[in-house]
mmCIF file of C-alpha atoms in Angstrom:
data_model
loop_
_atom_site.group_PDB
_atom_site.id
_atom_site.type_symbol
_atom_site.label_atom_id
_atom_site.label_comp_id
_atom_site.label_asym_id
_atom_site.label_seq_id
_atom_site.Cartn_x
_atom_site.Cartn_y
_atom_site.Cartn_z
ATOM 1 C CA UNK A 71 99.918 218.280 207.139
ATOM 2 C CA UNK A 72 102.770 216.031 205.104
ATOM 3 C CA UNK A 73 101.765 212.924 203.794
ATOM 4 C CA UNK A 74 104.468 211.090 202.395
ATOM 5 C CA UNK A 75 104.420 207.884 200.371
ATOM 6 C CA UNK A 76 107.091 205.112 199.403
ATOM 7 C CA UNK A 77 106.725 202.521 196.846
ATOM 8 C CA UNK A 78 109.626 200.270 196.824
ATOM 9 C CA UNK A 79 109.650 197.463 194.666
ATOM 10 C CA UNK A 80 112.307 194.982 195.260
ATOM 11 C CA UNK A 81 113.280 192.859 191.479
ATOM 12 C CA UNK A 82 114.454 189.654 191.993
ATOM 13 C CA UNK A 83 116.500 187.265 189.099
ATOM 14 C CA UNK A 84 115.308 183.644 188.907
ATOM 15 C CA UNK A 85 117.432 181.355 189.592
ATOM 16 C CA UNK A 86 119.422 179.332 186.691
ATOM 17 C CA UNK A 87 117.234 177.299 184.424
ATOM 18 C CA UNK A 88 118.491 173.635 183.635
ATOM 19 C CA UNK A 89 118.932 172.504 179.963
ATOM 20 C CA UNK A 90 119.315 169.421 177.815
ATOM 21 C CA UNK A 91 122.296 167.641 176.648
ATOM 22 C CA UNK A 92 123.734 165.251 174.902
ATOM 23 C CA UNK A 93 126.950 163.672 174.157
ATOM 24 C CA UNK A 94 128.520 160.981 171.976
ATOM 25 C CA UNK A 95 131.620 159.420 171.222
ATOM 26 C CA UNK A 96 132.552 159.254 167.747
ATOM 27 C CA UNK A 97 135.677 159.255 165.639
ATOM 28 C CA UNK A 98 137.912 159.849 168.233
ATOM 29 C CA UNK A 99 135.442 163.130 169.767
ATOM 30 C CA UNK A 100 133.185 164.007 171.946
ATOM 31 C CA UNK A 101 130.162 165.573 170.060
ATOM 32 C CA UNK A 102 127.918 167.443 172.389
ATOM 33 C CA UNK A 103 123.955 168.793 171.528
ATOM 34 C CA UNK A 104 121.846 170.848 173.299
ATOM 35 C CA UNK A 105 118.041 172.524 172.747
ATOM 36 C CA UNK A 106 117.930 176.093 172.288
ATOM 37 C CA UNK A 107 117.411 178.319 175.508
ATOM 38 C CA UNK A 108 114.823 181.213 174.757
ATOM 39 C CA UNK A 109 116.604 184.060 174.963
ATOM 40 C CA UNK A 110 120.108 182.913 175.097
ATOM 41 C CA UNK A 111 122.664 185.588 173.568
ATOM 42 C CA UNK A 112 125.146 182.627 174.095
ATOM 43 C CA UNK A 113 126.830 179.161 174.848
ATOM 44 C CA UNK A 114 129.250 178.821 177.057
ATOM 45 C CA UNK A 115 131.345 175.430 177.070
ATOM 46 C CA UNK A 116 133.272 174.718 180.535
ATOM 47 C CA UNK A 117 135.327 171.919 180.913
ATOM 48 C CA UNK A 118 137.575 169.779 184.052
ATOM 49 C CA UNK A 119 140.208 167.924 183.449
ATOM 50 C CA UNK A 120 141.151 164.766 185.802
ATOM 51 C CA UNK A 121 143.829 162.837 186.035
ATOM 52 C CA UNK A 122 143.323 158.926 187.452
ATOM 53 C CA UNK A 123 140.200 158.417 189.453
ATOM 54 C CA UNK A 124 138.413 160.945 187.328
ATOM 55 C CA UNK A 125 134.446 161.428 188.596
ATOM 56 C CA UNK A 126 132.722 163.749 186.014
ATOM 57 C CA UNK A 127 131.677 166.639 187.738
ATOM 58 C CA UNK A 128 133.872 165.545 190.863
ATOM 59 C CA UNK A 129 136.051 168.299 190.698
ATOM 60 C CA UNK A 130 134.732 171.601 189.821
ATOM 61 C CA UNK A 131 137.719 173.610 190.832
ATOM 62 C CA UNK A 132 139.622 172.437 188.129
ATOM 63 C CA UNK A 133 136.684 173.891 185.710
ATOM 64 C CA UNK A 134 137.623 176.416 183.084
ATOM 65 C CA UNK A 135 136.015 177.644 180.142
ATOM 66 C CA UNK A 136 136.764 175.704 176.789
ATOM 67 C CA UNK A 137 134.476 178.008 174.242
ATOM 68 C CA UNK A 138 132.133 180.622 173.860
ATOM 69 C CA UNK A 139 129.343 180.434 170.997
ATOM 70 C CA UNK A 140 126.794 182.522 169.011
ATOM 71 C CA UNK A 141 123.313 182.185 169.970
ATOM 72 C CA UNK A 142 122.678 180.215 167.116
ATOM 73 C CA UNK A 143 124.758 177.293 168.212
ATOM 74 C CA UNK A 144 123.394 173.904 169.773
ATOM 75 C CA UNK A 145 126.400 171.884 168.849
ATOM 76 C CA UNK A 146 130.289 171.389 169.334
ATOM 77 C CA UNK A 147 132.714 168.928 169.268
ATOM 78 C CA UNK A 148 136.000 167.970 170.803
ATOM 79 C CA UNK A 149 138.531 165.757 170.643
ATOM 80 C CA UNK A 150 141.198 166.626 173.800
ATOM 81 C CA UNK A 151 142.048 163.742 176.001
ATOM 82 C CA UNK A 152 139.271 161.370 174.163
ATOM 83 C CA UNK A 153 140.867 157.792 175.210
ATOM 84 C CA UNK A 154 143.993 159.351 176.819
ATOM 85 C CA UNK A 155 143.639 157.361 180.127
ATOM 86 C CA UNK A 156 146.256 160.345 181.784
ATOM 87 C CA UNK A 157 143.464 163.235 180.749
ATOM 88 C CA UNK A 158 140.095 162.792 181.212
ATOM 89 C CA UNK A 159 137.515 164.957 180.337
ATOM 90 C CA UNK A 160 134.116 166.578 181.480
ATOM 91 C CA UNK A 161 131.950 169.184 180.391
ATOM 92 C CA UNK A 162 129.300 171.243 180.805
ATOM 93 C CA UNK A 163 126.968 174.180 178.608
ATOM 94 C CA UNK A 164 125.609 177.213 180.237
ATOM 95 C CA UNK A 165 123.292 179.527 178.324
ATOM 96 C CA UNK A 166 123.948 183.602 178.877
ATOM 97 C CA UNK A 167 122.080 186.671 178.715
ATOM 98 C CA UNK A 168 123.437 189.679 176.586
ATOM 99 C CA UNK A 169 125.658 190.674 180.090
ATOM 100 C CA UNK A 170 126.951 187.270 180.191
ATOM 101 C CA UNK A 171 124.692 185.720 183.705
ATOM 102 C CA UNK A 172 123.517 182.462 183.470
ATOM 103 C CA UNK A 173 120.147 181.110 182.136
ATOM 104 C CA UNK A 174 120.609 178.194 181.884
ATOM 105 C CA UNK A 175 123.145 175.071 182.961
ATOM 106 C CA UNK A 176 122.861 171.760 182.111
ATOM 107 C CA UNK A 177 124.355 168.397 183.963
ATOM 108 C CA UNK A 178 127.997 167.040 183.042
ATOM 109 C CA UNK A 179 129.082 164.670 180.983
ATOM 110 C CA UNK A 180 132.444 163.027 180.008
ATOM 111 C CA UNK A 181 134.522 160.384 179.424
ATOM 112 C CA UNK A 182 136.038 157.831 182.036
ATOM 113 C CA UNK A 183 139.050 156.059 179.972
ATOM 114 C CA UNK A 184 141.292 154.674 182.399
ATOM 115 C CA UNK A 185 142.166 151.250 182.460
ATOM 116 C CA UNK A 186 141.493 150.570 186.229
ATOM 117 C CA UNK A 187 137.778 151.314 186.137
ATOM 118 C CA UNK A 188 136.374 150.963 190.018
ATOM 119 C CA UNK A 189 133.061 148.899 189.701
#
């Protein structure tokens, strides 16, 4: 008589976490904060650039990554197409683990600086 016995265990990831953040214009740059994600081994910065009619966030094919930062970082600052009404940018921060998946995301932000706002 055999008697045979199977323990599978199936792991699963969590989905991405969301995170805060903050941006403000000043001195021609965009200055963005975040809060720490626990166990973050990273920052990522990804950034769109649109040209007239820009949405942030409306285009996420034109996304690209801008920086990568320690896990010590919850700030950083740019100044590309800040109130250059032909390049207008958004951006986002993602938190990674040490193999570089995401933790965390958090929402877009950006600035809209043409002259023919839509209301």
């Amino acid at each position: 008589w055999h008697q045979s016995y199977f323990d599978l265990r199936y792991a699963r990831r969590a989905g991405p976490g969301s995170m805060s953040l903050c941006a403000e214009l000043a001195s021609g740059a965009m200055a963005l904060t975040w809060t720490p994600v626990a166990g973050a081994s990273g920052y990522r910065i990804y950034g769109a650039v649109n040209s007239f009619g820009f949405l942030p966030g409306g285009a996420p094919g034109f996304q690209h990554l801008v920086a990568a930062l320690a896990p010590d970082a919850t700030s950083w600052t740019s100044s590309m197409g800040i109130s250059d009404p032909d390049q207008n940018w958004s951006y986002l921060v993602v938190a990674v683990d040490p193999v570089g998946l995401e933790l965390a995301r958090s929402g877009r932000v950006g600035e809209f600086d043409s002259p023919l706002e839509l209301q």
